[in-house]
PDB file of C-alpha atoms in Angstrom:
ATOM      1  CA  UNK A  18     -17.545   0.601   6.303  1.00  0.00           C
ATOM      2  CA  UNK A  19     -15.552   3.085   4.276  1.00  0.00           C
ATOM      3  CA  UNK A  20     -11.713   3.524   5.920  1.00  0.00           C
ATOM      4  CA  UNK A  21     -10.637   6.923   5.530  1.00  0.00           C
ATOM      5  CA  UNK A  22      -7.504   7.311   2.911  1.00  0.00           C
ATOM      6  CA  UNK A  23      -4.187   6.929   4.250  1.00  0.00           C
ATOM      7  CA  UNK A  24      -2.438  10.280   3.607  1.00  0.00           C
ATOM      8  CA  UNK A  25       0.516  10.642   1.738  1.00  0.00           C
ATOM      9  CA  UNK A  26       2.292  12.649   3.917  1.00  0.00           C
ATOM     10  CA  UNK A  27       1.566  10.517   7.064  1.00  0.00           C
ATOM     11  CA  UNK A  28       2.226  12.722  10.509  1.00  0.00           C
ATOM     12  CA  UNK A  29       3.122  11.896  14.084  1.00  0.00           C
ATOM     13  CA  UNK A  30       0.008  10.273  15.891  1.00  0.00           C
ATOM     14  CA  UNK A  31      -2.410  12.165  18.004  1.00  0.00           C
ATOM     15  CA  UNK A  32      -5.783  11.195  19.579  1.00  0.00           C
ATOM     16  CA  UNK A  33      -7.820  12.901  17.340  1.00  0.00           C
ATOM     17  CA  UNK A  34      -6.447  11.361  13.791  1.00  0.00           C
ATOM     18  CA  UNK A  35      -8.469   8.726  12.081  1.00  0.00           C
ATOM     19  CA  UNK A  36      -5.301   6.226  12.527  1.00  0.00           C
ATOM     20  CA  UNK A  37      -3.285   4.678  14.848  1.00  0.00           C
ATOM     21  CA  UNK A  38       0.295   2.894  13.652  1.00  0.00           C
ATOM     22  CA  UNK A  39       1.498  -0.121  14.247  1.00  0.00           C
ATOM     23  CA  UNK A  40       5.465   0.440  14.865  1.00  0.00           C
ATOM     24  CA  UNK A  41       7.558  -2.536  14.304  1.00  0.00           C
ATOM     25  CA  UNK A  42       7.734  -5.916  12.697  1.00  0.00           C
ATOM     26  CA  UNK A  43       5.795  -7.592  14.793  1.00  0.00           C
ATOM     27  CA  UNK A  44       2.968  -5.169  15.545  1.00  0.00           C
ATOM     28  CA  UNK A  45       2.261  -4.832  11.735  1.00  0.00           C
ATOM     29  CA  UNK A  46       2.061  -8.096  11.135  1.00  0.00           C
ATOM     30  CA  UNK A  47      -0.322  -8.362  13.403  1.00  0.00           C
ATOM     31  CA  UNK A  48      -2.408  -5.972  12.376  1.00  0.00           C
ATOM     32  CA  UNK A  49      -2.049  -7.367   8.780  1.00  0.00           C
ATOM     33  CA  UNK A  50      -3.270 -11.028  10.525  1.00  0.00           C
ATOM     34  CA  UNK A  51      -6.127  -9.703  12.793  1.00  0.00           C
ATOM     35  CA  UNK A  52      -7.409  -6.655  10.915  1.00  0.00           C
ATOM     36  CA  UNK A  53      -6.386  -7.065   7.447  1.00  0.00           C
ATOM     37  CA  UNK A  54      -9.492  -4.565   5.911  1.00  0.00           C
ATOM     38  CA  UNK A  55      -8.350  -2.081   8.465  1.00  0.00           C
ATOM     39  CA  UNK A  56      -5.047  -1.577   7.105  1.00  0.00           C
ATOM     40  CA  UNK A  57      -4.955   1.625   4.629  1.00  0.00           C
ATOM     41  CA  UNK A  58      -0.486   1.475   4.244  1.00  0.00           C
ATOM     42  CA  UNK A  59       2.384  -0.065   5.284  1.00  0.00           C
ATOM     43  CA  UNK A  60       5.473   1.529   5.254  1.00  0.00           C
ATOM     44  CA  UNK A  61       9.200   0.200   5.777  1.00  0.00           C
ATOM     45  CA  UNK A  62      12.838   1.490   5.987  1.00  0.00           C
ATOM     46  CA  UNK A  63      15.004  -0.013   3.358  1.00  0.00           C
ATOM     47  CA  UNK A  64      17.441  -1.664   6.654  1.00  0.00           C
ATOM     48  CA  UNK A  65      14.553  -3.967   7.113  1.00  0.00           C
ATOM     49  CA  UNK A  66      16.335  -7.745   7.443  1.00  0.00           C
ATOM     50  CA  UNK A  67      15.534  -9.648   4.829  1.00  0.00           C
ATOM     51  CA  UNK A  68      13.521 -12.290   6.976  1.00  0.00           C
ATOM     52  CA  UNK A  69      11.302  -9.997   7.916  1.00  0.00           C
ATOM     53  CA  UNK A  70      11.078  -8.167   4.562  1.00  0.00           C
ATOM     54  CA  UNK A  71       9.667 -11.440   2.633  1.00  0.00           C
ATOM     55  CA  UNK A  72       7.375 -11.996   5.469  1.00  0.00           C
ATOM     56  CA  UNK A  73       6.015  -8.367   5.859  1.00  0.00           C
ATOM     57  CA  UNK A  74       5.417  -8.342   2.233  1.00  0.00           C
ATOM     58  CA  UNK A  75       3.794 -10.992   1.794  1.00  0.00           C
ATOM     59  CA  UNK A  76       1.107 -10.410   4.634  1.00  0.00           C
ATOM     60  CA  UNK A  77       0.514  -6.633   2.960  1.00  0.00           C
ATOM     61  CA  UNK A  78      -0.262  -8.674  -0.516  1.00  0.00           C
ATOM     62  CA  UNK A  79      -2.308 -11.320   1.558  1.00  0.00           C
ATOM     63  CA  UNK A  80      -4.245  -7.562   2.359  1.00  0.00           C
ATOM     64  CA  UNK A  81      -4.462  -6.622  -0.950  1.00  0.00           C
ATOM     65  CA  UNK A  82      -1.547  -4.000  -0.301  1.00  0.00           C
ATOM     66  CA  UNK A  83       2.212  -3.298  -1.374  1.00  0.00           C
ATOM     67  CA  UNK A  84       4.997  -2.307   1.211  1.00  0.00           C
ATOM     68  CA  UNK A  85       5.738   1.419   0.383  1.00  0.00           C
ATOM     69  CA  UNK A  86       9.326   1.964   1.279  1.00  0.00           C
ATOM     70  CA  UNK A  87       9.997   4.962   2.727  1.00  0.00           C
ATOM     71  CA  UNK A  88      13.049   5.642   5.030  1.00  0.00           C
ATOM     72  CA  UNK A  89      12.724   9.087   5.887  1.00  0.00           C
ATOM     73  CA  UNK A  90       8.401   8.619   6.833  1.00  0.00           C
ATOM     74  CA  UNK A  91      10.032   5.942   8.821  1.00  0.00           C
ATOM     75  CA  UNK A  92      12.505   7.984  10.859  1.00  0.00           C
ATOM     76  CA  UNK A  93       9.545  11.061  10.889  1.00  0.00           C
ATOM     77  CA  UNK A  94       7.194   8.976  12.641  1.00  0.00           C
ATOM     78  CA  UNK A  95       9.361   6.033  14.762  1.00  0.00           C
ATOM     79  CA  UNK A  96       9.792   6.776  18.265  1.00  0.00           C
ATOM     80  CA  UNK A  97      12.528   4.235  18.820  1.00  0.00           C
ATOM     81  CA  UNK A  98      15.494   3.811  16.746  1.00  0.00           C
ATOM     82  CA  UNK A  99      15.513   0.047  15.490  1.00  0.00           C
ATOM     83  CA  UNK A 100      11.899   0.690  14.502  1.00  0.00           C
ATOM     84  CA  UNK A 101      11.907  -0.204  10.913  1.00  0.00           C
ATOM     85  CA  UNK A 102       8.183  -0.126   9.605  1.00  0.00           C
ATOM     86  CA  UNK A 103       4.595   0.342  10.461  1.00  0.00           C
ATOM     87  CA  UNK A 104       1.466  -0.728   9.417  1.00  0.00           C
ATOM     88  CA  UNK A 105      -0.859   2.467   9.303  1.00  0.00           C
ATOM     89  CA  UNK A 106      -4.580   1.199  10.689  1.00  0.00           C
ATOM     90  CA  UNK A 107      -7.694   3.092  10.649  1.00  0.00           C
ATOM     91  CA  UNK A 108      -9.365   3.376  14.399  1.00  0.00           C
ATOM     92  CA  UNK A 109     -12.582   1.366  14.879  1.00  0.00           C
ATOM     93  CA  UNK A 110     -15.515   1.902  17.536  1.00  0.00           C
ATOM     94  CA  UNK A 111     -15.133  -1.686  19.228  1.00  0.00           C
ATOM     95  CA  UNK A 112     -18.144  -3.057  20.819  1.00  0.00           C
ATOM     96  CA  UNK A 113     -17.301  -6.201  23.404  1.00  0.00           C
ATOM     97  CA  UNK A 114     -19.620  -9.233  22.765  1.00  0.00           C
ATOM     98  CA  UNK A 115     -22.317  -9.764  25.108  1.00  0.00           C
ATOM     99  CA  UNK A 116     -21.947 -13.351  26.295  1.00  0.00           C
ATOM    100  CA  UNK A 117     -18.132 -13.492  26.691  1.00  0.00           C
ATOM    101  CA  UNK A 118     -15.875 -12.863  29.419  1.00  0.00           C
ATOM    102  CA  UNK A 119     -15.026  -9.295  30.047  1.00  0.00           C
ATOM    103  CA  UNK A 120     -12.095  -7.742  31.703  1.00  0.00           C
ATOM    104  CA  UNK A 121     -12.637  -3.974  32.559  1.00  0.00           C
ATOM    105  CA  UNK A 122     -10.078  -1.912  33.062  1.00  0.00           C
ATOM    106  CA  UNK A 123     -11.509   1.122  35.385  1.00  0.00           C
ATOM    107  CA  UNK A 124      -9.819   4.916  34.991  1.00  0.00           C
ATOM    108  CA  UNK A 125      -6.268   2.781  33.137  1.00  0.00           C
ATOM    109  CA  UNK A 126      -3.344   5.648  33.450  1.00  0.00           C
ATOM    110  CA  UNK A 127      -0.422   4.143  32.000  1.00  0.00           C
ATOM    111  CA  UNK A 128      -0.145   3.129  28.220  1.00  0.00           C
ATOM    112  CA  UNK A 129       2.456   0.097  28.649  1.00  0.00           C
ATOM    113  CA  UNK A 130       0.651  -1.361  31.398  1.00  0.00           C
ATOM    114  CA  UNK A 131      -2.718  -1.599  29.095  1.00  0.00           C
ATOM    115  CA  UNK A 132      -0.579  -2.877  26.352  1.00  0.00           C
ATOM    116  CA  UNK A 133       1.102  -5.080  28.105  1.00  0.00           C
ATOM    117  CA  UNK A 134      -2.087  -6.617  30.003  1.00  0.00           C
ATOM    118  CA  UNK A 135      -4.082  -6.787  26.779  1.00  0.00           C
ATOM    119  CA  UNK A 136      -0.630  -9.509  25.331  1.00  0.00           C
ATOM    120  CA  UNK A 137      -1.724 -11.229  27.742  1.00  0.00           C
ATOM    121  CA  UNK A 138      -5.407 -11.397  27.769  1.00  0.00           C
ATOM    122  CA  UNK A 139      -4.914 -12.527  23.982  1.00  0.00           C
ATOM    123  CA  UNK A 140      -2.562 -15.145  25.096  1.00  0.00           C
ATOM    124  CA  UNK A 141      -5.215 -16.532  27.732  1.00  0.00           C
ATOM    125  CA  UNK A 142      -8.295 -16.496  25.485  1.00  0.00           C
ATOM    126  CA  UNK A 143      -9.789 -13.166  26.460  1.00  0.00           C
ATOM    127  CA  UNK A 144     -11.630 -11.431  23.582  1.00  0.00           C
ATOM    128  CA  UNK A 145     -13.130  -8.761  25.216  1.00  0.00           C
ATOM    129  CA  UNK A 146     -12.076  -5.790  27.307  1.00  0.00           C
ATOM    130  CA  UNK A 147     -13.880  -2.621  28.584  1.00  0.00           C
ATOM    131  CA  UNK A 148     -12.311   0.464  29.305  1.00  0.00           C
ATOM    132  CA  UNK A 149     -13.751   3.113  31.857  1.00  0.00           C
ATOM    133  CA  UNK A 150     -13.127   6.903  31.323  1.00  0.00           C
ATOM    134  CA  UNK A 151     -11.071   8.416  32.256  1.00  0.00           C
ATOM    135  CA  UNK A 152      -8.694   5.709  30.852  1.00  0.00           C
ATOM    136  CA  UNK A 153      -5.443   5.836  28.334  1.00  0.00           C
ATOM    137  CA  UNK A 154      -6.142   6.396  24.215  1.00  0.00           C
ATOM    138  CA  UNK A 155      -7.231   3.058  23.240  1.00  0.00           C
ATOM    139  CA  UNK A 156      -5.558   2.926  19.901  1.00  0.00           C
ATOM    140  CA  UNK A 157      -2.353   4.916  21.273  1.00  0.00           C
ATOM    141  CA  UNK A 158       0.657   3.287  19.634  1.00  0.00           C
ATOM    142  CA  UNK A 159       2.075   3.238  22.892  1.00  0.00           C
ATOM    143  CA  UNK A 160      -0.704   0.677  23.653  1.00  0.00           C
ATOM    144  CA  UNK A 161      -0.399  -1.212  20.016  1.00  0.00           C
ATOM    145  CA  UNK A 162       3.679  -1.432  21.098  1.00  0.00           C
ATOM    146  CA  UNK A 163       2.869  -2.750  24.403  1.00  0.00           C
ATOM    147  CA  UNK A 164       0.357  -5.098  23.206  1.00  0.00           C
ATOM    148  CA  UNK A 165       2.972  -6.600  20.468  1.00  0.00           C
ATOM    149  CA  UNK A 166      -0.004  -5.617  18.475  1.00  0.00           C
ATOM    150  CA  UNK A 167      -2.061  -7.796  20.070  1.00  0.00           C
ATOM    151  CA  UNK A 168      -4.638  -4.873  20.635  1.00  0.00           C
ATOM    152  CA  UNK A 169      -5.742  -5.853  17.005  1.00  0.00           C
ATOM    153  CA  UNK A 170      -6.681  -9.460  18.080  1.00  0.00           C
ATOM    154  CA  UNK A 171      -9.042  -7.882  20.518  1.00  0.00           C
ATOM    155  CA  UNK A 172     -12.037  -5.599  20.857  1.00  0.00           C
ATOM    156  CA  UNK A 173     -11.368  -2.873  23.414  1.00  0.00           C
ATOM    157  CA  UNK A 174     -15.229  -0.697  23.870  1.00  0.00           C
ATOM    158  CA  UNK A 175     -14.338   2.614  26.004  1.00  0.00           C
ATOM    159  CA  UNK A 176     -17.477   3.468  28.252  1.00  0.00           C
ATOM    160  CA  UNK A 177     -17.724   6.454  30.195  1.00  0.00           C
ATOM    161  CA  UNK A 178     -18.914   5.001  33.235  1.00  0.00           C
ATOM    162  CA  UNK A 179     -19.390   1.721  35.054  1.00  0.00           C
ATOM    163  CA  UNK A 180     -22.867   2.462  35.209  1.00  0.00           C
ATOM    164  CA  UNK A 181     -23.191   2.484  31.678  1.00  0.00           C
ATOM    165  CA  UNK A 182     -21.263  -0.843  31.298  1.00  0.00           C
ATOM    166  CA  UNK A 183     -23.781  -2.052  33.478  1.00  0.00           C
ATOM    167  CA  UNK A 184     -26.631  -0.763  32.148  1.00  0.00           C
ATOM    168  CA  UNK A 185     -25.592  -2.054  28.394  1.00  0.00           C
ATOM    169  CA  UNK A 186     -25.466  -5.664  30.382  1.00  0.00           C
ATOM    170  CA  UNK A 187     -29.162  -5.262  31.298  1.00  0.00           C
ATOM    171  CA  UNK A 188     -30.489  -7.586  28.373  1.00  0.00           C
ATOM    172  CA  UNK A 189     -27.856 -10.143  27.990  1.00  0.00           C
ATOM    173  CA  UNK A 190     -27.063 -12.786  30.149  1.00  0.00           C
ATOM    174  CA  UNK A 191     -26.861 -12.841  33.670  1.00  0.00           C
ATOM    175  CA  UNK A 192     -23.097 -12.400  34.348  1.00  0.00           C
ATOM    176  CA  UNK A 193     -21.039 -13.169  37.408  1.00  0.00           C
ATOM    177  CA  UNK A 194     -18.623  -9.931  38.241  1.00  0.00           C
ATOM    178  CA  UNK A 195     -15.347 -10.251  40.241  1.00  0.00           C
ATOM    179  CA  UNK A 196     -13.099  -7.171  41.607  1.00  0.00           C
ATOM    180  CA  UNK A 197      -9.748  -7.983  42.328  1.00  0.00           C
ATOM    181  CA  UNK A 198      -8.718  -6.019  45.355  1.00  0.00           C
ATOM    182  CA  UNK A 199      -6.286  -6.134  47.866  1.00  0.00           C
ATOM    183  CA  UNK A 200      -9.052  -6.911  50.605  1.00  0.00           C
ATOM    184  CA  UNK A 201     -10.961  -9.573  48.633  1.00  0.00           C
ATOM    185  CA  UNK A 202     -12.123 -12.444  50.962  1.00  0.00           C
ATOM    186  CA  UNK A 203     -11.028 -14.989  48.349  1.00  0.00           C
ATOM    187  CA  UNK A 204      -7.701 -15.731  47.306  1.00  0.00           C
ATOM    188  CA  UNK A 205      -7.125 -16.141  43.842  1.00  0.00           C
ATOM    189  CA  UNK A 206      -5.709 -20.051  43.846  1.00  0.00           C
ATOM    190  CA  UNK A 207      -9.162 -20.338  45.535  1.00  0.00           C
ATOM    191  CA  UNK A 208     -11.245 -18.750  43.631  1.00  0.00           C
ATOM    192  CA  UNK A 209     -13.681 -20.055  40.968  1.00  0.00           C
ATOM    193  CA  UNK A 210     -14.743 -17.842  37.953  1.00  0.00           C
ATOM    194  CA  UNK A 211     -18.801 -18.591  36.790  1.00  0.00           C
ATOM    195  CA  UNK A 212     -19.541 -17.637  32.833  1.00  0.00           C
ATOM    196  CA  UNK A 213     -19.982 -15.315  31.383  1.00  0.00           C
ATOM    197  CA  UNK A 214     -17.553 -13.293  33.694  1.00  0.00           C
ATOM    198  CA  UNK A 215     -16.467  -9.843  34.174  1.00  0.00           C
ATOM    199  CA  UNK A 216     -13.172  -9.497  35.772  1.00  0.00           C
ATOM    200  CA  UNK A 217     -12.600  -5.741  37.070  1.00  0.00           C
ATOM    201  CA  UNK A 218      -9.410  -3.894  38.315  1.00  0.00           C
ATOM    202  CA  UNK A 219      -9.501  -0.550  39.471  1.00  0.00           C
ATOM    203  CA  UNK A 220      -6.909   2.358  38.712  1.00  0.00           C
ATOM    204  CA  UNK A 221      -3.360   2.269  40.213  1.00  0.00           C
ATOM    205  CA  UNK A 222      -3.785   4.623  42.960  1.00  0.00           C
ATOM    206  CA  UNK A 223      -4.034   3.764  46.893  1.00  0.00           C
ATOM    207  CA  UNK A 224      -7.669   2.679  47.249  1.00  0.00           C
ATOM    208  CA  UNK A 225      -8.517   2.966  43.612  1.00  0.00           C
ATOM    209  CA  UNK A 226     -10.236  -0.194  43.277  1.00  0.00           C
ATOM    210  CA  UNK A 227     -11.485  -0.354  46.288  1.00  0.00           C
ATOM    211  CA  UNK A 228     -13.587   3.462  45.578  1.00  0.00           C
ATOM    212  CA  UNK A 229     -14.020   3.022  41.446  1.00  0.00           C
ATOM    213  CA  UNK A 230     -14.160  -0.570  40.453  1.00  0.00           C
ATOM    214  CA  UNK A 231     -17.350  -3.120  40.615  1.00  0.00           C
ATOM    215  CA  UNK A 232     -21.079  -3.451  41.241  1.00  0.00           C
ATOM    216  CA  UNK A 233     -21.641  -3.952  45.193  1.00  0.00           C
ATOM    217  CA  UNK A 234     -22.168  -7.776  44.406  1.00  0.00           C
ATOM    218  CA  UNK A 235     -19.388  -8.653  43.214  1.00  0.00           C
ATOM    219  CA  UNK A 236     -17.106 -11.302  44.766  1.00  0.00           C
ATOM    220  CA  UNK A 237     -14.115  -9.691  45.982  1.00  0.00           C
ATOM    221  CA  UNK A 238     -10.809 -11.625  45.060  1.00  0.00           C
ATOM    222  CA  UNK A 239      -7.429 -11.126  46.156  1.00  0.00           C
ATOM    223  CA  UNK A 240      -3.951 -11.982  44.789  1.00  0.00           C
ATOM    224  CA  UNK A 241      -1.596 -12.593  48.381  1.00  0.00           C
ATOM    225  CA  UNK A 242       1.891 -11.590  47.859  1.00  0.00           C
ATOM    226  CA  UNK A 243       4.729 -10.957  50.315  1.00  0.00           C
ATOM    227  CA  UNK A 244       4.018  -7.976  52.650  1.00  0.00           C
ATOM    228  CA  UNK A 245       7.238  -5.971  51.511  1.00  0.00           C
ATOM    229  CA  UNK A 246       5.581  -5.388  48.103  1.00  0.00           C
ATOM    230  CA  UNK A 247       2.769  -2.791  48.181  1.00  0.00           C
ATOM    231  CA  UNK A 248       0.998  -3.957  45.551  1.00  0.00           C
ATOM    232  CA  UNK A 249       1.040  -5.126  41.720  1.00  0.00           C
ATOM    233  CA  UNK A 250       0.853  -3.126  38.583  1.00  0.00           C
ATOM    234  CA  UNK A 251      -2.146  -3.611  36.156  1.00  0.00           C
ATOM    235  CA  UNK A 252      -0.179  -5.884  34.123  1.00  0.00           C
ATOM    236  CA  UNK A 253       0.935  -8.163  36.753  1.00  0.00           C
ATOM    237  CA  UNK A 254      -2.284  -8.356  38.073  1.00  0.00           C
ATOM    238  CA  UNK A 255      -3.947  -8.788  34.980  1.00  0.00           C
ATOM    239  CA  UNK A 256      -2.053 -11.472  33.785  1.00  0.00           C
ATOM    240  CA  UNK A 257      -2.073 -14.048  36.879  1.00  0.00           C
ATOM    241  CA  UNK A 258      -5.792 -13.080  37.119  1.00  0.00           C
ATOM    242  CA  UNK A 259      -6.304 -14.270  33.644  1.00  0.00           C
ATOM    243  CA  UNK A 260      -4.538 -16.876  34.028  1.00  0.00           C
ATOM    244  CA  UNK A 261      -6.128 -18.427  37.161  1.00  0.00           C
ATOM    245  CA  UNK A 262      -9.567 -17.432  34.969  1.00  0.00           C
ATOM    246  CA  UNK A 263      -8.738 -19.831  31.547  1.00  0.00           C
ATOM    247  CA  UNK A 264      -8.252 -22.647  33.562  1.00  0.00           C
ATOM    248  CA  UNK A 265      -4.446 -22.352  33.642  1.00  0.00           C
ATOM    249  CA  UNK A 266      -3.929 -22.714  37.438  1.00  0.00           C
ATOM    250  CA  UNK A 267      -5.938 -24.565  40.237  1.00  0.00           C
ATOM    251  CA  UNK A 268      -9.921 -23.674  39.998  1.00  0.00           C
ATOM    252  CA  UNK A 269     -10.361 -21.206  36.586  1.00  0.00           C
ATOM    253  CA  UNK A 270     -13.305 -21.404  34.920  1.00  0.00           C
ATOM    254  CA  UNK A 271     -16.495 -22.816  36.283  1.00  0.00           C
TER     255      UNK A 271
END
């Protein structure tokens, strides 16, 4: 695959550019770990610490690259102020793998939420995530932020429908599929996941997963909290989901 240049005057991010950045220490270096051929510049701000600086340079060597140091790109494209570099990645087409697990994220609205459940997917041994249209900008750097740059670690296919995540499933597999929903008839310290599995959550709206999210067989789970709270945020639920799933509390895996 041929990565499209890094330009020399690098601009602020939109959807449409061939990159995404990676802003902050620990983002870049994770993009230097996870995609290393991916990686067309990294850039830093001369208040770096010095800690840091040895270890972000050598990871851009390690990727056949030298830190360019560049306070005033830095300041330009930073959206927080102790942002001191970036790692400047070109955006990839993922494709999840067949036989894994899958966690699909149906109609995702907020960026931090999708970055912050994909941390912990990566920390639980998820590979593999699906996101339904109309969802957030994968490779926002909103999302990379969240993610502590774990979005790098995993693949992340956008689909435009359910149906044709389904459809691509047709000659893999067989899969078990789970929605997690506030009706579900199975709590989640009671429920056991079958693999491969597809774990779905719907978008945070009243009823969203109830109307968007799952094939009609799929085992409905629930995660019981106390009735004062409405409900959980992606993130929450993504995380105690995932970690029930990897075999981390009672049941998990099958």
């Amino acid at each position: 695959m041929t990565l499209p240049a890094a330009p020399t005057g690098l601009a602020p991010y939109t959807a449409g550019a061939p990159h995404t950045y990676a802003f902050g220490h620990f983002a870049a270096l994770a993009a230097l770990a996870h995609r290393p051929a991916a990686v067309t510049a990294v850039v830093a701000h001369h208040d770096l610490p010095e800690g840091w600086r040895a270890a972000l340079v050598a990871a851009a060597r390690e990727a056949g690259l030298e830190v360019r140091w560049d306070d005033a790109a830095v300041r330009r494209l930073r959206r927080h102020e102790q942002v001191l570099c970036l790692a400047v990645v070109a955006k990839a087409e993922d494709v999840v793998a067949p036989d894994a697990d899958h966690v699909v994220l149906v109609a995702p609205s907020h960026a931090g939420n999708v970055g912050s459940a994909l941390r912990s997917l990566a920390a639980f041994g998820f590979d593999d995530v699906v996101l339904v249209a109309p969802r957030v900008d994968a490779w926002s750097p909103h999302v990379v932020r969240a993610s502590v740059g774990m979005r790098f670690a995993l693949r992340c296919q956008v689909v435009a429908s359910t149906a044709d995540y389904l459809g691509a499933l047709r000659d893999t597999a067989p899969r078990r599929h789970y929605c997690l929903v506030a009706s579900g008839a199975t709590e989640l310290r009671d429920a056991t996941f079958a693999r491969p599995a597809s774990l779905w959550f719907g978008p945070e709206w009243g009823g969203g997963a109830e109307a968007h999210a799952a094939p009609p067989e799929a085992a409905r789970v629930r995660i019981d909290t106390q009735p004062r709270v409405e409900s959980l945020n992606l993130a929450v639920a993504v995380s105690l989901a995932a970690y029930h799933a990897a075999g981390g509390a009672a049941g998990g895996r099958g």
